[in-house]
Coordinates of C-alpha atoms in Angstrom, one line a residue:
Chain A
M169 CA 329.9 218.7 -34.9
S170 CA 327.5 218.7 -32.6
M171 CA 324.0 219.4 -32.4
P172 CA 322.8 220.3 -28.7
G173 CA 319.5 221.1 -30.1
A174 CA 319.4 217.5 -32.0
E175 CA 317.4 215.0 -29.6
A176 CA 314.1 217.5 -29.5
A177 CA 312.0 217.2 -32.2
T178 CA 308.6 215.6 -32.7
A179 CA 307.7 217.8 -35.7
P180 CA 304.0 218.0 -36.3
V181 CA 304.5 218.9 -39.9
R182 CA 307.4 218.1 -42.3
A183 CA 309.5 221.4 -42.4
S184 CA 309.5 222.9 -46.2
V185 CA 313.5 223.4 -47.3
V186 CA 315.6 225.1 -49.8
V187 CA 319.0 224.0 -49.9
V188 CA 321.4 226.5 -51.4
D189 CA 324.9 225.8 -51.7
D190 CA 327.3 226.5 -55.1
H191 CA 328.1 223.0 -54.8
A192 CA 325.9 220.8 -56.6
V193 CA 327.4 217.5 -55.2
F194 CA 326.7 218.4 -51.8
R195 CA 323.7 219.8 -52.5
S196 CA 322.1 216.0 -53.8
G197 CA 324.0 214.8 -50.6
V198 CA 322.1 216.7 -48.6
K199 CA 318.3 215.9 -50.3
A200 CA 319.2 212.2 -50.0
E201 CA 319.4 212.6 -46.7
L202 CA 316.9 214.6 -45.6
A203 CA 314.3 212.5 -48.6
G204 CA 311.6 211.4 -45.9
A205 CA 312.3 213.8 -42.9
V206 CA 311.5 217.2 -44.5
D207 CA 310.5 218.3 -47.8
V208 CA 313.1 219.8 -50.5
I209 CA 311.2 222.3 -52.3
G210 CA 313.8 223.8 -53.8
E211 CA 317.5 224.9 -54.5
A212 CA 320.1 226.9 -55.7
A213 CA 323.7 227.7 -56.6
D214 CA 324.2 231.1 -55.9
V215 CA 322.9 234.6 -54.5
A216 CA 320.4 235.6 -57.2
S217 CA 318.4 232.4 -57.4
A218 CA 318.8 231.9 -54.3
V219 CA 316.4 234.5 -53.4
E220 CA 314.6 234.0 -56.8
V221 CA 313.9 230.7 -55.7
I222 CA 312.9 231.6 -51.8
Q223 CA 310.3 234.6 -52.6
R224 CA 308.8 232.6 -55.5
R225 CA 307.7 229.8 -52.7
P226 CA 309.3 231.0 -49.3
P227 CA 309.9 227.5 -47.5
D228 CA 309.9 227.4 -43.6
V229 CA 314.0 226.9 -43.7
V230 CA 316.9 227.7 -45.8
L231 CA 319.9 225.6 -45.4
L232 CA 322.2 228.2 -46.4
D233 CA 326.0 228.0 -47.6
V234 CA 328.5 230.5 -45.7
H235 CA 330.3 230.8 -49.1
L236 CA 328.1 231.5 -51.9
P237 CA 329.1 233.1 -55.2
G238 CA 327.3 236.6 -55.7
G239 CA 328.1 237.6 -52.0
G240 CA 327.9 235.1 -49.6
G241 CA 325.4 233.9 -47.2
V242 CA 324.9 237.5 -46.0
E243 CA 324.1 238.7 -48.7
V244 CA 321.1 236.7 -49.1
L245 CA 319.9 237.1 -45.7
R246 CA 320.6 240.7 -45.8
Q247 CA 318.2 240.7 -49.4
V248 CA 315.3 238.0 -48.3
H249 CA 315.5 238.2 -43.8
S250 CA 314.1 241.7 -43.7
A251 CA 311.2 241.2 -46.3
Q252 CA 309.9 237.7 -45.4
P253 CA 311.4 237.3 -41.7
E254 CA 308.7 234.3 -41.5
V255 CA 311.8 232.0 -43.4
K256 CA 314.1 230.7 -40.7
F257 CA 317.7 230.3 -42.2
L258 CA 320.3 227.6 -40.9
A259 CA 323.8 227.8 -41.7
L260 CA 326.0 225.8 -42.4
S261 CA 329.6 225.9 -43.6
V262 CA 333.2 223.9 -44.4
S263 CA 334.3 226.7 -42.3
D264 CA 334.6 227.0 -38.8
A265 CA 336.4 230.8 -39.2
A266 CA 334.2 233.1 -36.3
E267 CA 334.1 235.8 -39.4
D268 CA 332.0 233.5 -41.4
V269 CA 330.2 232.0 -38.1
V270 CA 329.3 235.2 -36.5
G271 CA 328.6 237.1 -39.3
V272 CA 325.7 235.0 -40.7
I273 CA 323.9 234.3 -37.4
R274 CA 324.0 238.6 -36.8
A275 CA 322.7 238.7 -40.4
G276 CA 319.7 236.8 -39.1
A277 CA 320.3 233.2 -39.3
R278 CA 319.0 231.5 -36.2
G279 CA 321.7 228.5 -36.4
Y280 CA 325.2 227.3 -37.4
V281 CA 326.3 223.7 -38.7
T282 CA 329.5 222.8 -40.2
K283 CA 328.6 220.5 -43.2
T284 CA 330.2 217.4 -41.1
V285 CA 327.4 216.9 -39.0
T286 CA 325.4 214.0 -39.3
G287 CA 321.8 213.5 -41.5
A288 CA 319.7 212.9 -38.2
E289 CA 321.9 215.7 -36.4
L290 CA 321.3 218.1 -39.7
V291 CA 317.3 216.9 -39.8
E292 CA 316.8 217.7 -35.7
A293 CA 318.6 220.9 -36.9
I294 CA 315.9 222.1 -39.4
T295 CA 313.4 221.0 -37.2
R296 CA 314.6 222.9 -34.4
V297 CA 315.1 226.3 -36.2
A298 CA 311.7 225.4 -38.3
S299 CA 309.8 225.7 -34.9
G300 CA 311.6 229.1 -33.8
D301 CA 314.5 228.0 -32.0
A302 CA 317.6 228.7 -32.0
V303 CA 320.5 225.8 -32.8
F304 CA 323.5 226.5 -31.5
S305 CA 326.8 224.5 -32.2
P306 CA 329.6 224.1 -29.2
R307 CA 331.9 226.3 -31.3
L308 CA 329.3 228.7 -31.9
A309 CA 328.7 228.7 -27.9
G310 CA 332.3 228.8 -27.6
F311 CA 332.5 232.3 -29.6
V312 CA 329.9 233.4 -27.8
L313 CA 331.3 232.9 -24.9
D314 CA 334.4 234.3 -26.4
A315 CA 332.8 237.6 -27.1
F316 CA 331.0 238.2 -24.6
A317 CA 333.3 237.3 -22.2
G318 CA 334.6 239.6 -19.0
D319 CA 332.9 242.2 -17.5
P320 CA 330.4 244.3 -19.8
G321 CA 332.6 246.8 -19.0
A322 CA 332.4 250.5 -18.0
M323 CA 330.9 251.3 -22.0
P324 CA 327.7 250.2 -22.9
T325 CA 327.0 250.7 -26.3
S326 CA 323.8 250.0 -26.8
G327 CA 320.6 251.7 -25.5
D328 CA 319.4 248.7 -24.1
P329 CA 322.5 247.5 -21.5
D330 CA 320.8 244.0 -20.5
L331 CA 321.6 243.3 -25.2
D332 CA 325.5 243.5 -24.1
R333 CA 325.7 241.3 -21.4
L334 CA 325.1 237.7 -20.6
S335 CA 322.8 236.7 -17.8
P336 CA 324.8 234.4 -15.6
R337 CA 322.2 231.2 -16.3
E338 CA 322.7 232.1 -20.0
R339 CA 326.4 231.7 -19.8
E340 CA 325.5 228.5 -18.1
V341 CA 323.8 227.3 -20.6
L342 CA 326.5 228.5 -23.5
R343 CA 328.4 226.8 -21.1
L344 CA 327.3 223.3 -21.0
I345 CA 326.4 223.1 -24.9
A346 CA 330.3 224.1 -25.5
R347 CA 331.2 221.2 -23.2
G348 CA 328.9 219.1 -26.1
Y349 CA 326.0 218.8 -23.7
T350 CA 322.1 218.6 -25.7
Y351 CA 319.6 220.9 -25.1
R352 CA 317.6 217.9 -22.7
E353 CA 321.0 217.3 -21.2
V354 CA 321.4 221.3 -20.0
A355 CA 317.8 220.9 -18.9
R356 CA 318.5 218.1 -16.5
E357 CA 321.9 219.3 -15.3
L358 CA 320.5 222.7 -14.4
V359 CA 317.1 221.3 -13.2
L360 CA 314.7 223.6 -15.5
S361 CA 313.0 222.5 -18.5
V362 CA 314.1 222.3 -22.1
K363 CA 311.6 225.2 -23.0
T364 CA 313.7 227.7 -20.9
I365 CA 316.9 226.0 -22.2
E366 CA 315.5 227.0 -25.4
T367 CA 314.5 230.7 -24.7
H368 CA 317.7 231.1 -22.8
V369 CA 319.4 230.7 -26.2
S370 CA 317.0 232.3 -28.3
N371 CA 317.7 235.2 -25.8
V372 CA 321.5 234.5 -26.4
L373 CA 320.8 234.9 -30.1
R374 CA 318.7 238.0 -30.4
K375 CA 322.0 239.4 -28.2
L376 CA 324.3 238.4 -30.6
Q377 CA 321.8 239.9 -33.1
L378 CA 321.5 243.0 -31.5
S379 CA 324.0 243.6 -29.4
N380 CA 326.7 247.0 -30.3
R381 CA 328.3 245.9 -27.2
N382 CA 332.1 247.4 -27.2
E383 CA 333.8 244.1 -26.4
L384 CA 331.5 242.0 -29.3
T385 CA 332.4 245.1 -32.1
R386 CA 336.5 244.7 -30.8
W387 CA 336.2 241.1 -30.5
A388 CA 334.9 240.9 -34.1
A389 CA 337.1 243.4 -35.5
A390 CA 340.5 241.5 -34.4
R391 CA 339.1 238.3 -37.1
R392 CA 338.2 240.4 -39.3
L393 CA 334.8 240.8 -39.0
V394 CA 332.0 243.8 -39.2
Chain B
M34 CA 361.5 225.5 -68.9
S35 CA 365.2 225.8 -67.9
E36 CA 367.2 228.7 -69.4
P37 CA 370.3 228.1 -71.4
L38 CA 373.5 228.4 -68.7
A39 CA 373.7 232.3 -68.5
P40 CA 377.4 233.5 -68.0
P41 CA 378.2 235.2 -64.3
R42 CA 376.6 238.5 -63.9
M43 CA 378.2 240.6 -60.9
R44 CA 375.4 241.5 -58.5
R45 CA 375.5 244.0 -55.5
P46 CA 374.2 241.7 -52.5
Y47 CA 372.1 242.9 -50.0
Q48 CA 374.1 241.6 -47.5
G49 CA 377.7 242.5 -46.9
R50 CA 377.3 246.3 -48.5
V51 CA 378.7 248.9 -46.7
L52 CA 377.0 251.5 -49.2
A53 CA 375.5 250.1 -52.4
G54 CA 377.1 246.7 -52.4
V55 CA 379.3 247.4 -55.3
A56 CA 382.9 246.3 -53.8
A57 CA 381.2 243.7 -52.1
G58 CA 379.6 242.5 -56.0
L59 CA 382.8 243.2 -57.4
S60 CA 384.8 241.4 -54.5
E61 CA 382.4 238.4 -54.9
H62 CA 382.7 238.7 -59.1
L63 CA 386.4 239.0 -59.1
Q64 CA 386.8 236.1 -56.5
V65 CA 389.4 238.5 -54.5
S66 CA 388.8 239.8 -50.8
V67 CA 386.7 242.6 -50.6
S68 CA 388.8 244.9 -48.2
T69 CA 391.5 245.1 -51.2
V70 CA 388.2 246.5 -53.6
R71 CA 387.8 248.7 -51.1
V72 CA 391.4 249.7 -50.9
A73 CA 391.6 250.2 -54.5
F74 CA 388.7 252.0 -54.6
A75 CA 389.7 254.8 -51.8
L76 CA 393.2 255.2 -53.6
L77 CA 391.3 255.3 -57.6
S78 CA 389.8 258.2 -55.5
L79 CA 392.1 260.0 -55.2
L80 CA 393.1 260.7 -58.7
G81 CA 390.8 263.3 -59.2
G82 CA 388.1 261.1 -58.1
L83 CA 388.7 258.0 -60.4
G84 CA 387.2 255.7 -57.8
V85 CA 384.3 257.2 -56.9
F86 CA 382.8 257.9 -60.7
L87 CA 383.8 254.4 -60.6
Y88 CA 381.5 253.5 -58.2
A89 CA 379.0 255.6 -59.1
G90 CA 379.3 253.5 -62.4
L91 CA 378.8 250.1 -61.5
W92 CA 375.8 251.3 -59.0
I93 CA 374.0 252.6 -62.0
T94 CA 375.0 249.2 -64.4
T95 CA 374.9 246.4 -61.9
P96 CA 371.6 245.0 -60.5
A97 CA 371.0 244.5 -57.0
G98 CA 370.2 241.9 -55.5
V99 CA 371.1 237.8 -55.6
P100 CA 370.1 235.7 -58.8
D101 CA 367.6 233.0 -57.5
P102 CA 368.3 229.4 -58.8
P103 CA 364.8 228.2 -60.0
R104 CA 363.4 225.7 -57.4
P105 CA 360.4 223.7 -57.5
P106 CA 356.9 225.3 -57.3
G107 CA 356.3 223.4 -54.4
L108 CA 359.6 224.8 -52.5
E109 CA 358.9 227.9 -53.9
A110 CA 355.5 228.3 -52.6
A111 CA 356.3 226.8 -49.3
S112 CA 358.8 229.6 -48.9
R113 CA 356.3 232.6 -49.7
Q114 CA 354.0 231.5 -47.5
N115 CA 357.2 231.4 -45.3
R116 CA 356.8 227.9 -44.0
R117 CA 360.6 227.3 -45.1
S118 CA 363.7 228.6 -43.5
T119 CA 365.3 231.3 -46.0
A120 CA 368.7 232.1 -46.2
E121 CA 368.4 235.4 -47.6
A122 CA 367.9 237.8 -45.6
S123 CA 364.5 240.1 -46.8
A124 CA 365.7 243.6 -45.1
L125 CA 368.9 245.8 -46.7
G126 CA 371.5 245.2 -44.9
R127 CA 371.8 248.0 -42.5
P128 CA 375.0 249.5 -42.1
Q129 CA 376.1 250.4 -38.1
P130 CA 376.2 254.0 -37.5
G131 CA 379.5 254.0 -36.3
L132 CA 380.3 253.0 -40.3
L133 CA 378.7 255.8 -41.5
V134 CA 380.3 258.4 -39.0
A135 CA 383.9 256.8 -40.6
L136 CA 382.6 257.1 -44.1
A137 CA 381.2 260.4 -44.0
L138 CA 384.7 261.9 -41.9
I139 CA 386.7 259.7 -44.8
G140 CA 385.2 261.4 -47.3
I141 CA 385.7 264.7 -45.7
G142 CA 389.1 264.2 -45.5
M143 CA 390.0 263.0 -48.9
V144 CA 387.5 266.5 -50.2
M145 CA 390.2 268.7 -47.8
L146 CA 393.1 266.5 -49.4
V147 CA 392.0 266.5 -52.9
D148 CA 391.0 270.3 -52.1
R149 CA 394.7 271.3 -51.1
L150 CA 396.6 268.9 -53.9
V151 CA 394.4 269.4 -56.7
D152 CA 394.1 272.7 -58.6
T153 CA 390.1 273.1 -59.4
P154 CA 388.6 276.0 -60.7
G155 CA 386.6 277.4 -58.3
G156 CA 386.2 275.5 -55.4
A157 CA 384.4 273.3 -56.9
V158 CA 385.4 270.2 -54.9
W159 CA 383.3 271.1 -51.8
P160 CA 379.6 271.6 -54.4
L161 CA 380.9 268.9 -56.0
A162 CA 381.0 266.4 -53.1
V163 CA 377.4 268.1 -51.6
V164 CA 375.9 267.1 -55.0
T165 CA 377.6 263.4 -54.2
V166 CA 376.4 262.6 -51.4
G167 CA 372.5 263.5 -52.2
A168 CA 372.9 261.8 -55.5
G169 CA 373.8 258.9 -52.8
I170 CA 370.6 259.2 -50.7
V171 CA 368.5 259.6 -53.7
W172 CA 370.2 256.4 -55.4
R173 CA 370.6 254.5 -52.8
Q174 CA 366.7 254.9 -51.4
A175 CA 365.6 254.0 -55.4
E176 CA 366.9 250.2 -54.0
S177 CA 365.4 250.1 -50.7
R178 CA 363.0 247.4 -50.6
E179 CA 361.0 248.3 -47.5
A180 CA 360.7 251.7 -46.1
S181 CA 357.3 253.9 -45.3
R182 CA 356.4 256.5 -47.6
A183 CA 357.4 258.8 -45.5
A184 CA 360.9 257.8 -45.3
I185 CA 361.1 256.9 -48.8
I186 CA 359.6 261.2 -49.5
A187 CA 361.7 262.4 -46.7
R188 CA 365.3 261.0 -48.2
V189 CA 364.4 261.9 -51.8
V190 CA 363.5 265.5 -50.7
A191 CA 367.1 265.8 -48.7
G192 CA 368.5 264.3 -51.6
V193 CA 367.6 266.0 -54.5
A194 CA 368.0 269.3 -51.9
L195 CA 370.9 268.1 -51.6
V196 CA 372.3 268.3 -55.2
A197 CA 370.3 271.3 -55.7
L198 CA 372.5 273.1 -52.9
G199 CA 375.6 271.8 -54.7
L200 CA 374.5 273.0 -58.1
V201 CA 373.6 276.5 -56.5
L202 CA 377.0 277.4 -54.2
F203 CA 379.1 275.5 -57.8
L204 CA 377.6 278.4 -59.4
A205 CA 377.4 281.0 -56.6
G206 CA 381.3 280.1 -56.2
R207 CA 381.4 281.4 -60.4
G208 CA 379.6 284.2 -59.5
E209 CA 376.9 282.7 -61.9
L210 CA 374.3 282.7 -59.7
S211 CA 371.9 285.2 -61.9
E212 CA 372.5 283.5 -64.7
L213 CA 371.3 280.0 -62.6
L214 CA 367.8 281.8 -62.8
D215 CA 366.9 282.1 -66.6
A216 CA 368.3 278.4 -66.8
L217 CA 366.2 277.1 -64.0
V218 CA 362.8 278.9 -65.8
A219 CA 363.9 277.4 -68.9
V220 CA 364.6 274.0 -67.5
L221 CA 361.5 274.1 -65.9
V222 CA 358.8 274.7 -69.2
I223 CA 360.8 272.0 -70.8
L224 CA 360.4 269.6 -68.1
A225 CA 356.5 270.9 -67.8
G226 CA 356.2 270.2 -71.8
A227 CA 357.4 267.4 -71.6
A228 CA 355.0 266.1 -68.9
I229 CA 352.1 267.2 -71.1
V230 CA 353.8 265.2 -74.3
A231 CA 354.7 261.8 -72.0
G232 CA 352.2 262.1 -69.2
P233 CA 349.2 259.9 -70.4
W234 CA 351.6 257.2 -71.8
L235 CA 353.5 257.4 -68.6
V236 CA 350.4 257.1 -66.2
R237 CA 349.8 253.8 -68.7
L238 CA 353.0 252.3 -67.9
V239 CA 352.5 253.0 -64.2
R240 CA 349.3 251.7 -64.2
D241 CA 350.2 248.3 -66.7
L242 CA 353.4 247.6 -64.2
Q243 CA 350.8 247.0 -61.8
L244 CA 347.8 245.3 -62.9
E245 CA 351.0 242.9 -64.1
R246 CA 352.5 242.9 -60.3
A247 CA 348.9 242.1 -59.3
E248 CA 348.6 239.2 -61.9
R249 CA 352.3 237.6 -60.9
V250 CA 351.1 237.8 -57.2
R251 CA 347.6 235.9 -58.6
S252 CA 349.4 233.4 -60.4
Q253 CA 351.6 232.8 -57.5
E254 CA 349.0 232.0 -55.5
R255 CA 347.1 229.8 -57.6
A256 CA 350.7 227.9 -58.0
D257 CA 350.6 227.9 -54.5
M258 CA 347.3 226.1 -54.3
A259 CA 348.2 223.4 -56.5
A260 CA 351.0 222.7 -55.1
H261 CA 349.2 222.3 -51.8
L262 CA 346.8 220.1 -53.1
H263 CA 348.9 217.6 -54.8
D264 CA 350.7 217.7 -51.9
S265 CA 347.7 216.2 -49.5
V266 CA 344.3 216.2 -51.3
L267 CA 345.8 213.8 -53.7
Q268 CA 348.3 211.8 -52.1
T269 CA 345.3 211.0 -49.6
L270 CA 342.4 210.4 -52.7
A271 CA 345.4 207.6 -53.8
V272 CA 345.8 205.9 -50.1
I273 CA 342.1 205.9 -49.9
Q274 CA 341.2 204.1 -53.2
R275 CA 343.8 201.8 -51.9
Q276 CA 342.6 200.8 -48.7
A277 CA 338.7 201.1 -49.8
D278 CA 338.0 198.4 -48.0
D279 CA 338.7 199.6 -44.7
P280 CA 336.1 201.9 -43.9
E281 CA 337.5 202.6 -40.5
A282 CA 340.8 203.9 -42.0
V283 CA 338.5 205.8 -45.1
A284 CA 336.9 207.7 -42.3
R285 CA 339.8 208.6 -40.5
M286 CA 342.2 209.7 -43.4
A287 CA 339.1 211.8 -44.8
R288 CA 338.8 213.3 -41.2
S289 CA 342.6 213.9 -41.0
Q290 CA 342.9 215.4 -44.4
E291 CA 339.6 217.8 -43.7
R292 CA 341.0 218.7 -40.6
D293 CA 344.3 219.7 -43.2
L294 CA 342.8 221.5 -45.4
R295 CA 340.3 223.7 -43.4
R296 CA 342.9 225.0 -41.2
W297 CA 345.1 225.3 -44.1
L298 CA 342.5 227.5 -46.0
Y299 CA 340.5 229.0 -43.2
D300 CA 342.9 229.4 -40.3
E301 CA 345.2 232.5 -39.0
P302 CA 348.4 231.4 -40.9
D303 CA 350.6 231.7 -38.1
P304 CA 348.8 230.6 -34.8
A305 CA 351.1 230.6 -31.9
P306 CA 352.5 227.4 -31.3
N307 CA 352.8 227.8 -27.1
Q308 CA 349.3 229.2 -27.0
V309 CA 346.9 226.8 -25.2
R310 CA 344.2 227.1 -28.0
A311 CA 346.9 225.6 -30.7
A312 CA 348.0 222.6 -28.2
L313 CA 344.8 221.3 -27.8
A314 CA 344.2 221.4 -31.9
A315 CA 347.4 219.3 -31.5
V316 CA 346.5 217.0 -28.8
A317 CA 342.6 216.6 -31.0
A318 CA 344.5 215.8 -34.3
D319 CA 346.9 213.3 -32.7
V320 CA 343.9 211.3 -31.0
E321 CA 341.9 211.7 -33.8
D322 CA 344.8 210.0 -36.3
A323 CA 345.5 207.4 -33.6
F324 CA 342.1 206.6 -32.9
G325 CA 339.8 207.7 -35.5
T326 CA 337.5 209.0 -33.1
P327 CA 336.7 213.0 -33.7
V328 CA 337.6 215.3 -31.5
E329 CA 336.4 218.7 -30.8
V330 CA 338.0 221.4 -29.4
V331 CA 336.3 224.5 -28.5
V332 CA 338.3 227.3 -26.4
V333 CA 337.3 230.3 -25.0
G334 CA 340.6 233.4 -23.9
D335 CA 344.1 232.3 -24.1
A336 CA 347.2 231.3 -22.0
E337 CA 350.8 230.5 -22.8
L338 CA 352.2 227.4 -21.9
T339 CA 355.3 227.5 -20.3
P340 CA 357.9 224.6 -19.7
G341 CA 357.3 222.9 -16.3
G342 CA 354.4 225.2 -15.2
T343 CA 350.3 224.4 -14.9
V344 CA 349.2 225.1 -18.4
E345 CA 351.2 222.5 -19.9
A346 CA 350.5 220.0 -16.7
V347 CA 346.9 220.6 -17.7
V348 CA 347.1 220.3 -21.5
A349 CA 349.5 216.7 -20.7
A350 CA 346.4 215.6 -19.0
V351 CA 343.9 216.4 -21.2
R352 CA 346.0 214.4 -23.7
E353 CA 345.5 211.5 -21.8
A354 CA 341.7 212.0 -20.5
V355 CA 340.9 212.3 -24.2
T356 CA 343.2 209.7 -25.4
N357 CA 340.8 207.6 -22.7
A358 CA 338.1 208.4 -24.1
A359 CA 339.1 207.6 -27.6
K360 CA 340.4 204.2 -26.1
H361 CA 337.5 203.0 -23.7
S362 CA 334.4 204.7 -24.4
A363 CA 333.4 203.8 -27.3
A364 CA 332.2 207.3 -28.6
N365 CA 331.6 208.5 -31.6
R366 CA 333.0 211.7 -31.0
I367 CA 334.7 213.7 -28.2
D368 CA 333.7 217.3 -26.9
V369 CA 337.0 219.5 -25.6
Y370 CA 335.9 222.2 -23.6
A371 CA 338.7 224.7 -22.3
E372 CA 337.9 227.6 -20.8
I373 CA 341.1 230.5 -19.9
A374 CA 339.9 233.6 -17.2
D375 CA 342.0 235.8 -16.4
A376 CA 343.6 233.9 -13.3
T377 CA 341.8 230.4 -13.6
M378 CA 341.6 227.7 -16.5
D379 CA 338.6 224.8 -16.9
V380 CA 338.6 221.9 -19.0
F381 CA 336.1 219.9 -19.8
V382 CA 336.6 216.0 -21.9
R383 CA 333.2 214.9 -22.4
D384 CA 332.3 211.2 -24.3
R385 CA 329.1 210.2 -24.7
G386 CA 330.4 206.7 -24.8
V387 CA 329.8 203.7 -22.8
G388 CA 331.0 205.1 -19.2
F389 CA 331.6 203.0 -16.2
D390 CA 330.6 202.5 -12.2
L391 CA 333.6 204.3 -10.6
A392 CA 332.8 202.8 -7.5
A393 CA 332.9 199.3 -9.5
V394 CA 335.8 199.9 -11.4
G395 CA 338.2 202.1 -9.2
V396 CA 339.4 205.6 -10.8
D397 CA 342.9 203.7 -10.9
R398 CA 341.9 200.9 -13.3
M399 CA 341.5 203.4 -16.0
G400 CA 344.7 204.9 -15.7
V401 CA 343.4 207.9 -14.3
R402 CA 344.7 208.7 -11.0
G403 CA 348.5 208.9 -11.9
S404 CA 348.5 210.7 -15.4
I405 CA 345.3 212.9 -15.0
V406 CA 344.7 213.4 -11.5
E407 CA 348.4 213.6 -9.5
R408 CA 349.8 215.5 -12.6
V409 CA 346.9 218.4 -12.3
E410 CA 347.3 218.0 -8.9
R411 CA 350.6 218.4 -8.9
H412 CA 350.8 222.2 -9.9
G413 CA 348.0 222.4 -7.2
G414 CA 345.1 222.2 -9.2
T415 CA 341.7 219.6 -9.4
A416 CA 340.3 216.9 -11.5
S417 CA 337.2 215.0 -10.9
V418 CA 335.8 212.1 -12.7
T419 CA 332.1 211.8 -13.4
S420 CA 331.0 209.1 -15.4
T421 CA 327.9 206.5 -15.7
P422 CA 327.3 203.3 -17.4
G423 CA 325.3 204.0 -20.7
T424 CA 325.5 207.4 -21.3
G425 CA 329.1 208.4 -21.0
T426 CA 331.9 210.3 -18.9
E427 CA 333.3 213.7 -17.9
V428 CA 336.6 214.6 -16.8
H429 CA 337.0 218.1 -15.1
L430 CA 340.5 219.7 -15.0
S431 CA 340.4 222.7 -13.2
A432 CA 343.6 224.9 -12.0
R433 CA 344.8 228.6 -11.2
L434 CA 346.9 229.9 -14.0
D435 CA 350.3 231.4 -12.5
R436 CA 350.7 234.0 -14.5
P437 CA 351.5 237.7 -13.7

């Protein structure tokens, strides 16, 4: 999985991280990879313990497995996200299924990577999420383009019609990300600053989380979402 | 585990049956032609309806279906997941309407014949025929394996109504209709009493049956899982151990196994094979296996591959482009992005490899011209290659779709 956000990354402070995954082998592997780059201050293997660990000592970023005993990663987001919006979530999964990806994003995660990312890519994704930006993999960009495909249609269902469509610029940015471009490469291609690209991606993330767009709902339902 | 060899039992097959499969089953059991059996039943029916009773008796006592010979769990699992072709048709053999009409006419004719020939008390033949038809409908319904709830209810109600109608006709013919009402009340009282006594027990019986069925499905799924793991993962682990000193081969196998498991666990069970999505996934899988370079495919929209059509040409060109990238770029990943709109298809193949100077090397040397550019241009599309030494190469294929 490529990390378009990957080249950013001069972190002023080391991010504190909680690793939530029910596979102990994976947790220890991630901890080893992250050692030296971020501070892993806690770990958990299921929803209940994850909520407890996060509430006891809120980290900058939670690495959240999508499939988790006790209701899945979405359940952790549900219990923690609204009470502690300052804690950022980066979702991790072995599955690329649309319902997993869009499900956790809509529940509040600020990014999504598959478990096959390299250690360096993961560190940079964490840094990016910690600084408030969104992390879109090519696959997530593809999902979003798919979900927001075509004309928004005659029936926008949100109060704010801007939520229901992507701007041409946002579409352009997502297309480049889907083609495997990093944020920096996207910026160079469109002759924009990296900061502007980050803003566009964050806006797309917001739309993905808030839109009730007719097509989005139908698209998600077709993939057994919602 | 293997069961002792049981004597052959008669079964009523789903295939080749006209009514309930009794004649077909009997013919198979006795090794005589099915027509002979049917004629025999028809002739016997003339002897005061003996054939009909015989048929009904065998219908009740003979189990339906074809006995399944035990199979290895892997094959069993594959069959259940619909990954193998199975000889046994799942649908109840549907008799043709003409056949049913003929059967009905023969039945009516026979009833009239018996009515004429045999001296039955009080015209009992017609009511009896109605009862028989009604019972037939209900019995046949009882073993139908797939029908909507509404259809089941409709058939059972129709069958019961016919049986009741036959009984009423019979009693009315004998002038005993008023006594019927008394008898009916008595029967209802007895039924109600039985329901009160046996109700809870029956409910529990049904619930136990459902639980047992669910448990069986679960254990079958577990068996499927075990079979799959044994098939693929253990094999891969065995090979990986043998080639542990070749990191490239190990990585390739791990990747291939990961792809396989991912598909098995999370993908739609039956992706349409002739769609762009599936075709590009196959391209990625082939290149990964051949060169060991991971290929990430992202597809937006979808379209069908028609033999000799534009989409197929583009997919073939993508295969060439991805293969080129894997062979020459030395990149550690190749990104494929396909976007299919109503009338256009765009595919980007990108690597972050060594790249090359287009002016210096010439497109021809990379085998790009014939296999990629011309292939797409023949179908009215365009192909462009951008490459910079040191940063990688991107191939952009674009075509108009020739779909209605």
